[in-house]
């Protein structure tokens, strides 16, 4: 017999529509979309499949309950009223891994964590008729989000953040996360038969995520998840089955044409190391090259890139010149499309062209802009060509 669960997945503010589409494509019904979070219904199999297949969320949460609370007494009583015994066994190790509060009366994370833990202990003491918990079994990390006094309580089925695919051991300064890179690529019409260049590739995250998408390789195939140890909720075999499904869906025929440039040799060493760990050699070519020297005889290609933001003062002063040079360099590529994520608000002014679209995305606490410059579409091939 399968149980129906309420699940939810957090994402970067501004990317909810991308994650919603992913969840629907996996076959699950989305029940709510709020800033930075998509909720949906699913069974035990959904917990395994969403952890293996979702590209644009940091984790898959199993919702234990939600309620309104404006006092700590209310938080305690309403947390205690939730059916914790359905989720945490007698020997389970449980703690509140993280509490966050936005625009709410209860705002002290450490107090929220302490009171929620106490409430769960109270509930389970009564249910299991024990005063001290051994906590020597499987781990059940709990996360609490309070938004406008509405408390959401969830169990973290993922464990280590899902942006950790297992291939990125080496990073450089200011890397973009794998989940954000995958979401940006999904916001473009790039397809696996089109050339893609990242002229500021750093440790290679955008090119590698593009290759995973192009070859239909699920992001969670090479890693484990917290819920694999929860045999009281779901059998571990469901994760094995989800990975087998993912294996069967890989496109083993297509050879991609993806390139990454950087001036920094240590960044390129990291990118090549990550490429090897991802098992994608032959699909991406990394080279030391100045962005100003970008060129291609091919038409209808794509640039998707995360150039320097100019966060430090001396870097900020260099931004106008950098974006001027980018505008000139990209212009040389006939009929190409460019997609640029940046925290530099004035980028289009210096780039020399107004974007066709501008999407605001919060990268952590930093407001960034994803500027879309759409090039011509390639002519449609007639049947038989």
C-alpha positions as a LaTeX table, in Angstrom:
\begin{tabular}{lrrr}
\hline
Residue & $x$ (\AA) & $y$ (\AA) & $z$ (\AA) \\
\hline
Unk1 & 0.00 & 0.00 & 0.00 \\
Unk2 & 1.38 & 3.40 & $-0.92$ \\
Unk3 & 0.92 & 6.52 & 1.18 \\
Unk4 & 0.23 & 9.97 & $-0.22$ \\
Unk5 & 2.58 & 12.60 & 1.15 \\
Unk6 & 2.77 & 16.35 & 0.90 \\
Unk7 & 6.22 & 17.15 & $-0.44$ \\
Unk8 & 7.87 & 20.49 & $-1.13$ \\
Unk9 & 11.06 & 21.64 & $-2.78$ \\
Unk10 & 12.83 & 24.98 & $-2.26$ \\
Unk11 & 14.43 & 26.92 & $-5.12$ \\
Unk12 & 16.04 & 30.27 & $-5.88$ \\
Unk13 & 13.53 & 33.15 & $-5.76$ \\
Unk14 & 12.51 & 33.80 & $-9.36$ \\
Unk15 & 12.92 & 30.20 & $-10.55$ \\
Unk16 & 9.70 & 28.69 & $-9.20$ \\
Unk17 & 8.22 & 28.20 & $-12.71$ \\
Unk18 & 11.25 & 26.14 & $-13.80$ \\
Unk19 & 10.99 & 23.80 & $-10.79$ \\
Unk20 & 7.19 & 23.54 & $-11.17$ \\
Unk21 & 7.63 & 22.38 & $-14.78$ \\
Unk22 & 10.20 & 19.76 & $-13.70$ \\
Unk23 & 7.85 & 18.33 & $-11.05$ \\
Unk24 & 4.90 & 18.19 & $-13.47$ \\
Unk25 & 7.12 & 16.52 & $-16.10$ \\
Unk26 & 7.96 & 13.80 & $-13.53$ \\
Unk27 & 4.22 & 13.15 & $-13.23$ \\
Unk28 & 3.35 & 14.78 & $-9.89$ \\
Unk29 & 0.57 & 17.23 & $-9.08$ \\
Unk30 & 1.73 & 20.66 & $-7.93$ \\
Unk31 & $-0.48$ & 21.96 & $-5.10$ \\
Unk32 & 1.08 & 25.35 & $-4.32$ \\
Unk33 & 3.75 & 27.71 & $-5.59$ \\
Unk34 & 5.06 & 30.43 & $-3.25$ \\
Unk35 & 8.23 & 32.52 & $-3.34$ \\
Unk36 & 11.17 & 30.13 & $-3.28$ \\
Unk37 & 9.12 & 26.93 & $-2.88$ \\
Unk38 & 6.97 & 24.49 & $-4.87$ \\
Unk39 & 4.65 & 22.02 & $-3.05$ \\
Unk40 & 3.31 & 18.84 & $-4.60$ \\
Unk41 & 1.74 & 15.47 & $-3.79$ \\
Unk42 & 3.57 & 12.18 & $-4.14$ \\
Unk43 & 4.01 & 8.68 & $-2.74$ \\
Unk44 & 7.12 & 6.87 & $-1.46$ \\
Unk45 & 8.35 & 6.39 & $-5.02$ \\
Unk46 & 8.08 & 10.17 & $-5.59$ \\
Unk47 & 10.54 & 10.80 & $-2.73$ \\
Unk48 & 13.14 & 8.62 & $-4.46$ \\
Unk49 & 12.46 & 9.80 & $-8.03$ \\
Unk50 & 12.44 & 13.51 & $-7.17$ \\
Unk51 & 15.78 & 13.24 & $-5.37$ \\
Unk52 & 17.33 & 11.46 & $-8.36$ \\
Unk53 & 15.76 & 13.51 & $-11.19$ \\
Unk54 & 15.12 & 17.11 & $-10.05$ \\
Unk55 & 17.82 & 19.51 & $-11.31$ \\
Unk56 & 16.73 & 22.88 & $-9.88$ \\
Unk57 & 16.00 & 22.29 & $-6.19$ \\
Unk58 & 18.39 & 22.08 & $-3.24$ \\
Unk59 & 16.36 & 19.39 & $-1.46$ \\
Unk60 & 13.11 & 17.41 & $-1.36$ \\
Unk61 & 11.19 & 17.94 & 1.87 \\
Unk62 & 8.54 & 15.66 & 3.38 \\
Unk63 & 5.95 & 17.91 & 5.01 \\
Unk64 & 4.95 & 16.87 & 8.53 \\
Unk65 & 2.54 & 19.78 & 8.97 \\
Unk66 & 1.91 & 23.52 & 8.84 \\
Unk67 & 0.13 & 25.93 & 11.15 \\
Unk68 & 0.03 & 29.55 & 12.28 \\
Unk69 & 2.02 & 30.53 & 15.39 \\
Unk70 & 2.73 & 33.96 & 16.87 \\
Unk71 & 3.92 & 32.84 & 20.35 \\
Unk72 & 6.41 & 30.19 & 21.48 \\
Unk73 & 3.62 & 28.45 & 23.45 \\
Unk74 & 1.62 & 28.15 & 20.24 \\
Unk75 & 4.68 & 26.87 & 18.37 \\
Unk76 & 5.23 & 24.22 & 21.08 \\
Unk77 & 1.61 & 23.00 & 21.28 \\
Unk78 & 1.01 & 22.91 & 17.53 \\
Unk79 & 4.31 & 21.12 & 16.85 \\
Unk80 & 3.46 & 18.60 & 19.58 \\
Unk81 & 0.05 & 17.99 & 17.95 \\
Unk82 & 1.67 & 16.72 & 14.71 \\
Unk83 & 1.84 & 12.90 & 14.16 \\
Unk84 & 5.60 & 12.54 & 14.67 \\
Unk85 & 5.32 & 8.83 & 15.46 \\
Unk86 & 4.34 & 8.26 & 11.79 \\
Unk87 & 7.77 & 9.50 & 10.74 \\
Unk88 & 10.34 & 9.04 & 13.54 \\
Unk89 & 10.90 & 5.57 & 15.04 \\
Unk90 & 11.76 & 4.94 & 18.70 \\
Unk91 & 15.52 & 4.80 & 18.01 \\
Unk92 & 15.53 & 7.65 & 15.43 \\
Unk93 & 18.08 & 10.44 & 15.80 \\
Unk94 & 16.24 & 13.72 & 15.23 \\
Unk95 & 17.18 & 17.38 & 15.51 \\
Unk96 & 16.14 & 20.70 & 13.99 \\
Unk97 & 18.87 & 21.22 & 11.42 \\
Unk98 & 17.71 & 24.68 & 10.40 \\
Unk99 & 15.04 & 27.23 & 11.27 \\
Unk100 & 14.38 & 30.33 & 9.21 \\
Unk101 & 11.90 & 33.14 & 9.84 \\
Unk102 & 10.78 & 35.89 & 7.47 \\
Unk103 & 8.31 & 38.67 & 8.36 \\
Unk104 & 7.13 & 36.77 & 11.46 \\
Unk105 & 6.65 & 37.43 & 15.20 \\
Unk106 & 8.88 & 34.45 & 16.07 \\
Unk107 & 12.30 & 35.24 & 14.70 \\
Unk108 & 15.03 & 33.69 & 16.87 \\
Unk109 & 16.30 & 30.57 & 15.01 \\
Unk110 & 17.97 & 29.04 & 18.11 \\
Unk111 & 14.78 & 29.43 & 20.23 \\
Unk112 & 12.62 & 28.00 & 17.42 \\
Unk113 & 14.98 & 25.01 & 17.11 \\
Unk114 & 15.02 & 24.36 & 20.86 \\
Unk115 & 11.23 & 24.60 & 21.31 \\
Unk116 & 10.41 & 22.43 & 18.29 \\
Unk117 & 12.83 & 19.70 & 19.48 \\
Unk118 & 11.28 & 19.82 & 22.99 \\
Unk119 & 7.76 & 19.53 & 21.52 \\
Unk120 & 8.69 & 16.47 & 19.43 \\
Unk121 & 10.36 & 14.79 & 22.43 \\
Unk122 & 7.20 & 15.42 & 24.48 \\
Unk123 & 4.98 & 13.91 & 21.78 \\
Unk124 & 7.13 & 10.82 & 21.19 \\
Unk125 & 7.70 & 10.22 & 24.95 \\
Unk126 & 3.96 & 9.81 & 25.32 \\
Unk127 & 3.59 & 7.65 & 22.20 \\
Unk128 & 6.56 & 5.33 & 22.88 \\
Unk129 & 6.25 & 5.46 & 26.67 \\
Unk130 & 9.93 & 6.29 & 27.18 \\
Unk131 & 11.61 & 9.27 & 28.83 \\
Unk132 & 15.07 & 9.06 & 27.24 \\
Unk133 & 15.59 & 8.43 & 23.54 \\
Unk134 & 18.60 & 6.34 & 22.51 \\
Unk135 & 18.88 & 8.28 & 19.19 \\
Unk136 & 21.22 & 5.60 & 17.85 \\
Unk137 & 19.19 & 4.72 & 14.75 \\
Unk138 & 18.75 & 6.46 & 11.40 \\
Unk139 & 18.93 & 10.26 & 11.21 \\
Unk140 & 15.84 & 12.42 & 10.64 \\
Unk141 & 16.91 & 16.06 & 10.14 \\
Unk142 & 14.04 & 18.56 & 10.52 \\
Unk143 & 13.75 & 21.98 & 8.91 \\
Unk144 & 11.40 & 24.77 & 9.98 \\
Unk145 & 10.35 & 27.70 & 7.82 \\
Unk146 & 8.22 & 30.54 & 9.21 \\
Unk147 & 6.85 & 32.99 & 6.66 \\
Unk148 & 4.39 & 35.67 & 7.80 \\
Unk149 & 3.68 & 33.62 & 10.97 \\
Unk150 & 2.85 & 30.48 & 8.93 \\
Unk151 & 5.06 & 27.61 & 10.16 \\
Unk152 & 6.00 & 24.77 & 7.80 \\
Unk153 & 7.61 & 21.72 & 9.38 \\
Unk154 & 9.42 & 19.23 & 7.17 \\
Unk155 & 11.78 & 16.26 & 7.20 \\
Unk156 & 14.77 & 16.59 & 4.88 \\
Unk157 & 14.77 & 13.53 & 2.60 \\
Unk158 & 17.88 & 14.65 & 0.69 \\
Unk159 & 20.52 & 15.20 & 3.37 \\
Unk160 & 23.44 & 16.87 & 1.64 \\
Unk161 & 22.12 & 19.60 & $-0.70$ \\
Unk162 & 21.09 & 18.33 & $-4.13$ \\
Unk163 & 23.38 & 20.83 & $-5.85$ \\
Unk164 & 26.16 & 18.41 & $-4.80$ \\
Unk165 & 25.88 & 16.07 & $-7.76$ \\
Unk166 & 29.17 & 14.37 & $-6.98$ \\
Unk167 & 31.23 & 15.73 & $-9.87$ \\
Unk168 & 32.37 & 19.11 & $-8.55$ \\
Unk169 & 35.29 & 18.48 & $-6.23$ \\
Unk170 & 37.20 & 21.50 & $-7.48$ \\
Unk171 & 35.86 & 25.04 & $-7.46$ \\
Unk172 & 37.05 & 28.56 & $-8.06$ \\
Unk173 & 36.10 & 31.92 & $-6.56$ \\
Unk174 & 32.40 & 32.85 & $-6.84$ \\
Unk175 & 31.18 & 29.64 & $-8.43$ \\
Unk176 & 27.58 & 29.33 & $-9.59$ \\
Unk177 & 25.69 & 26.40 & $-8.00$ \\
Unk178 & 24.76 & 23.41 & $-10.11$ \\
Unk179 & 21.04 & 23.91 & $-9.40$ \\
Unk180 & 21.13 & 27.56 & $-10.50$ \\
Unk181 & 23.15 & 26.69 & $-13.63$ \\
Unk182 & 20.63 & 23.98 & $-14.58$ \\
Unk183 & 17.72 & 26.40 & $-14.07$ \\
Unk184 & 19.35 & 29.10 & $-16.24$ \\
Unk185 & 19.90 & 26.61 & $-19.08$ \\
Unk186 & 16.27 & 25.48 & $-18.74$ \\
Unk187 & 15.16 & 29.10 & $-19.19$ \\
Unk188 & 16.75 & 29.20 & $-22.66$ \\
Unk189 & 15.65 & 27.38 & $-25.83$ \\
Unk190 & 19.08 & 25.69 & $-26.14$ \\
Unk191 & 18.87 & 22.18 & $-27.56$ \\
Unk192 & 21.51 & 19.43 & $-27.68$ \\
Unk193 & 22.15 & 19.88 & $-31.42$ \\
Unk194 & 23.23 & 23.53 & $-30.99$ \\
Unk195 & 26.67 & 24.87 & $-30.15$ \\
Unk196 & 26.95 & 26.36 & $-26.64$ \\
Unk197 & 29.84 & 28.50 & $-25.33$ \\
Unk198 & 30.45 & 29.79 & $-21.80$ \\
Unk199 & 33.23 & 32.41 & $-22.15$ \\
Unk200 & 33.61 & 32.78 & $-18.35$ \\
Unk201 & 33.38 & 29.09 & $-17.49$ \\
Unk202 & 35.28 & 29.02 & $-14.16$ \\
Unk203 & 35.22 & 25.44 & $-12.84$ \\
Unk204 & 32.86 & 24.42 & $-15.65$ \\
Unk205 & 29.46 & 24.28 & $-13.94$ \\
Unk206 & 27.31 & 25.75 & $-16.76$ \\
Unk207 & 28.90 & 23.59 & $-19.53$ \\
Unk208 & 28.70 & 20.43 & $-17.37$ \\
Unk209 & 25.06 & 21.03 & $-16.37$ \\
Unk210 & 24.23 & 21.68 & $-20.04$ \\
Unk211 & 25.84 & 18.35 & $-20.99$ \\
Unk212 & 23.84 & 16.52 & $-18.30$ \\
Unk213 & 20.64 & 18.09 & $-19.67$ \\
Unk214 & 21.63 & 17.45 & $-23.31$ \\
Unk215 & 22.36 & 13.77 & $-22.69$ \\
Unk216 & 19.37 & 13.35 & $-20.34$ \\
Unk217 & 21.58 & 12.27 & $-17.42$ \\
Unk218 & 19.74 & 12.60 & $-14.10$ \\
Unk219 & 21.69 & 14.79 & $-11.62$ \\
Unk220 & 21.32 & 12.43 & $-8.63$ \\
Unk221 & 22.62 & 9.22 & $-10.20$ \\
Unk222 & 26.01 & 9.26 & $-8.49$ \\
Unk223 & 25.04 & 10.09 & $-4.91$ \\
Unk224 & 23.13 & 8.92 & $-1.85$ \\
Unk225 & 20.22 & 10.56 & $-0.02$ \\
Unk226 & 19.13 & 10.84 & 3.62 \\
Unk227 & 15.84 & 8.96 & 3.12 \\
Unk228 & 17.69 & 5.84 & 1.91 \\
Unk229 & 18.04 & 4.99 & 5.63 \\
Unk230 & 14.34 & 5.51 & 6.43 \\
Unk231 & 13.09 & 1.94 & 6.13 \\
Unk232 & 10.10 & 2.84 & 8.34 \\
Unk233 & 8.87 & 5.21 & 5.58 \\
Unk234 & 10.14 & 3.79 & 2.29 \\
Unk235 & 12.26 & 0.84 & 1.12 \\
Unk236 & 15.80 & 1.64 & $-0.04$ \\
Unk237 & 15.04 & $-0.36$ & $-3.21$ \\
Unk238 & 12.95 & 2.58 & $-4.52$ \\
Unk239 & 16.16 & 4.62 & $-4.89$ \\
Unk240 & 17.78 & 1.73 & $-6.76$ \\
Unk241 & 14.76 & 1.58 & $-9.09$ \\
Unk242 & 14.82 & 5.36 & $-9.66$ \\
Unk243 & 18.52 & 5.20 & $-10.59$ \\
Unk244 & 17.84 & 2.25 & $-12.91$ \\
Unk245 & 15.07 & 4.29 & $-14.59$ \\
Unk246 & 17.54 & 7.19 & $-14.95$ \\
Unk247 & 20.19 & 4.88 & $-16.44$ \\
Unk248 & 17.73 & 3.64 & $-19.07$ \\
Unk249 & 16.86 & 7.21 & $-20.11$ \\
Unk250 & 20.43 & 8.37 & $-20.90$ \\
Unk251 & 21.03 & 9.44 & $-24.50$ \\
Unk252 & 24.16 & 7.50 & $-25.46$ \\
Unk253 & 24.14 & 8.44 & $-29.15$ \\
Unk254 & 24.38 & 12.24 & $-29.21$ \\
Unk255 & 27.77 & 13.97 & $-29.22$ \\
Unk256 & 27.44 & 17.50 & $-27.88$ \\
Unk257 & 29.23 & 20.64 & $-29.00$ \\
Unk258 & 29.88 & 22.64 & $-25.80$ \\
Unk259 & 32.87 & 24.87 & $-25.09$ \\
Unk260 & 34.12 & 26.66 & $-22.00$ \\
Unk261 & 36.69 & 29.48 & $-22.01$ \\
Unk262 & 38.58 & 31.08 & $-19.16$ \\
Unk263 & 41.82 & 33.02 & $-18.79$ \\
Unk264 & 42.62 & 31.41 & $-15.43$ \\
Unk265 & 44.57 & 28.16 & $-15.86$ \\
Unk266 & 43.68 & 26.94 & $-12.34$ \\
Unk267 & 39.97 & 27.38 & $-13.20$ \\
Unk268 & 40.45 & 25.33 & $-16.36$ \\
Unk269 & 42.29 & 22.61 & $-14.41$ \\
Unk270 & 39.32 & 22.47 & $-12.04$ \\
Unk271 & 36.87 & 22.39 & $-14.98$ \\
Unk272 & 38.71 & 19.49 & $-16.65$ \\
Unk273 & 38.89 & 17.59 & $-13.35$ \\
Unk274 & 35.15 & 18.06 & $-12.81$ \\
Unk275 & 34.45 & 17.03 & $-16.41$ \\
Unk276 & 36.33 & 13.78 & $-15.84$ \\
Unk277 & 34.44 & 13.09 & $-12.56$ \\
Unk278 & 31.17 & 13.70 & $-14.40$ \\
Unk279 & 32.20 & 11.15 & $-17.06$ \\
Unk280 & 31.47 & 13.62 & $-19.86$ \\
Unk281 & 34.82 & 13.75 & $-21.70$ \\
Unk282 & 34.38 & 14.27 & $-25.42$ \\
Unk283 & 31.25 & 16.40 & $-24.96$ \\
Unk284 & 32.87 & 19.60 & $-23.67$ \\
Unk285 & 36.05 & 21.34 & $-24.77$ \\
Unk286 & 37.68 & 23.68 & $-22.22$ \\
Unk287 & 40.37 & 26.11 & $-23.39$ \\
Unk288 & 42.30 & 29.16 & $-22.21$ \\
Unk289 & 40.87 & 32.00 & $-24.24$ \\
Unk290 & 40.03 & 35.65 & $-23.81$ \\
Unk291 & 36.34 & 36.43 & $-24.11$ \\
Unk292 & 37.24 & 39.16 & $-26.62$ \\
Unk293 & 38.62 & 36.52 & $-28.99$ \\
Unk294 & 35.37 & 34.56 & $-29.19$ \\
Unk295 & 34.59 & 33.40 & $-32.72$ \\
Unk296 & 32.69 & 30.70 & $-34.57$ \\
Unk297 & 31.85 & 29.97 & $-38.17$ \\
Unk298 & 28.64 & 28.32 & $-36.99$ \\
Unk299 & 25.34 & 30.21 & $-36.84$ \\
Unk300 & 22.50 & 29.96 & $-34.30$ \\
Unk301 & 24.74 & 29.11 & $-31.35$ \\
Unk302 & 24.21 & 30.02 & $-27.70$ \\
Unk303 & 26.21 & 31.82 & $-25.06$ \\
Unk304 & 25.09 & 31.12 & $-21.48$ \\
Unk305 & 27.43 & 32.70 & $-18.97$ \\
Unk306 & 28.03 & 34.06 & $-15.47$ \\
Unk307 & 30.59 & 36.88 & $-15.90$ \\
Unk308 & 32.19 & 38.74 & $-12.97$ \\
Unk309 & 29.66 & 40.81 & $-10.97$ \\
Unk310 & 32.00 & 43.48 & $-9.69$ \\
Unk311 & 31.24 & 42.92 & $-6.00$ \\
Unk312 & 34.47 & 44.49 & $-4.79$ \\
Unk313 & 35.08 & 48.20 & $-5.42$ \\
Unk314 & 38.09 & 47.80 & $-7.75$ \\
Unk315 & 36.16 & 45.18 & $-9.75$ \\
Unk316 & 33.10 & 47.44 & $-9.93$ \\
Unk317 & 35.16 & 50.12 & $-11.66$ \\
Unk318 & 36.12 & 47.61 & $-14.38$ \\
Unk319 & 32.51 & 46.54 & $-15.08$ \\
Unk320 & 31.54 & 49.17 & $-17.72$ \\
Unk321 & 34.61 & 48.30 & $-19.81$ \\
Unk322 & 34.04 & 44.54 & $-19.42$ \\
Unk323 & 30.42 & 44.75 & $-20.61$ \\
Unk324 & 31.36 & 47.09 & $-23.48$ \\
Unk325 & 33.92 & 44.53 & $-24.65$ \\
Unk326 & 31.42 & 41.69 & $-24.21$ \\
Unk327 & 28.87 & 43.53 & $-26.35$ \\
Unk328 & 31.42 & 44.03 & $-29.15$ \\
Unk329 & 32.73 & 40.44 & $-28.98$ \\
Unk330 & 29.30 & 38.77 & $-28.96$ \\
Unk331 & 28.13 & 40.95 & $-31.85$ \\
Unk332 & 30.64 & 39.19 & $-34.10$ \\
Unk333 & 28.70 & 35.93 & $-33.73$ \\
Unk334 & 26.13 & 35.94 & $-36.49$ \\
Unk335 & 22.56 & 34.99 & $-35.48$ \\
Unk336 & 23.60 & 33.85 & $-31.98$ \\
Unk337 & 21.59 & 34.08 & $-28.72$ \\
Unk338 & 23.19 & 35.29 & $-25.48$ \\
Unk339 & 22.03 & 34.69 & $-21.90$ \\
Unk340 & 23.90 & 36.49 & $-19.14$ \\
Unk341 & 23.37 & 36.31 & $-15.36$ \\
Unk342 & 24.88 & 39.24 & $-13.48$ \\
Unk343 & 24.52 & 41.33 & $-10.35$ \\
Unk344 & 25.60 & 44.39 & $-12.37$ \\
Unk345 & 22.35 & 46.26 & $-12.93$ \\
Unk346 & 23.72 & 48.60 & $-15.62$ \\
Unk347 & 25.04 & 45.76 & $-17.80$ \\
Unk348 & 22.68 & 46.40 & $-20.79$ \\
Unk349 & 23.67 & 50.09 & $-20.93$ \\
Unk350 & 27.29 & 49.15 & $-21.58$ \\
Unk351 & 26.56 & 45.95 & $-23.49$ \\
Unk352 & 25.03 & 48.23 & $-26.14$ \\
Unk353 & 21.76 & 46.41 & $-26.66$ \\
Unk354 & 18.51 & 46.22 & $-24.76$ \\
Unk355 & 17.70 & 42.66 & $-23.64$ \\
Unk356 & 14.63 & 40.91 & $-25.02$ \\
Unk357 & 13.89 & 39.66 & $-21.51$ \\
Unk358 & 15.11 & 40.41 & $-18.02$ \\
Unk359 & 14.34 & 38.03 & $-15.16$ \\
Unk360 & 15.21 & 38.87 & $-11.55$ \\
Unk361 & 16.70 & 35.92 & $-9.66$ \\
Unk362 & 17.97 & 35.91 & $-6.08$ \\
Unk363 & 21.29 & 34.10 & $-5.85$ \\
Unk364 & 21.29 & 33.66 & $-2.08$ \\
Unk365 & 20.68 & 37.20 & $-0.78$ \\
Unk366 & 22.08 & 38.83 & $-3.92$ \\
Unk367 & 19.68 & 40.19 & $-6.50$ \\
Unk368 & 20.84 & 39.19 & $-9.97$ \\
Unk369 & 19.47 & 39.74 & $-13.47$ \\
Unk370 & 19.22 & 37.11 & $-16.17$ \\
Unk371 & 19.38 & 39.05 & $-19.43$ \\
Unk372 & 18.14 & 37.26 & $-22.56$ \\
Unk373 & 19.26 & 38.36 & $-26.03$ \\
Unk374 & 17.50 & 36.12 & $-28.49$ \\
Unk375 & 19.08 & 35.46 & $-31.87$ \\
Unk376 & 17.51 & 34.13 & $-35.05$ \\
Unk377 & 16.05 & 30.63 & $-35.11$ \\
Unk378 & 17.61 & 28.22 & $-37.58$ \\
Unk379 & 15.48 & 27.51 & $-40.67$ \\
Unk380 & 13.20 & 24.51 & $-40.25$ \\
Unk381 & 14.38 & 21.50 & $-42.18$ \\
Unk382 & 11.93 & 20.10 & $-44.66$ \\
Unk383 & 10.87 & 16.47 & $-44.22$ \\
Unk384 & 13.31 & 14.13 & $-45.91$ \\
Unk385 & 16.28 & 16.49 & $-45.63$ \\
\hline
\end{tabular}
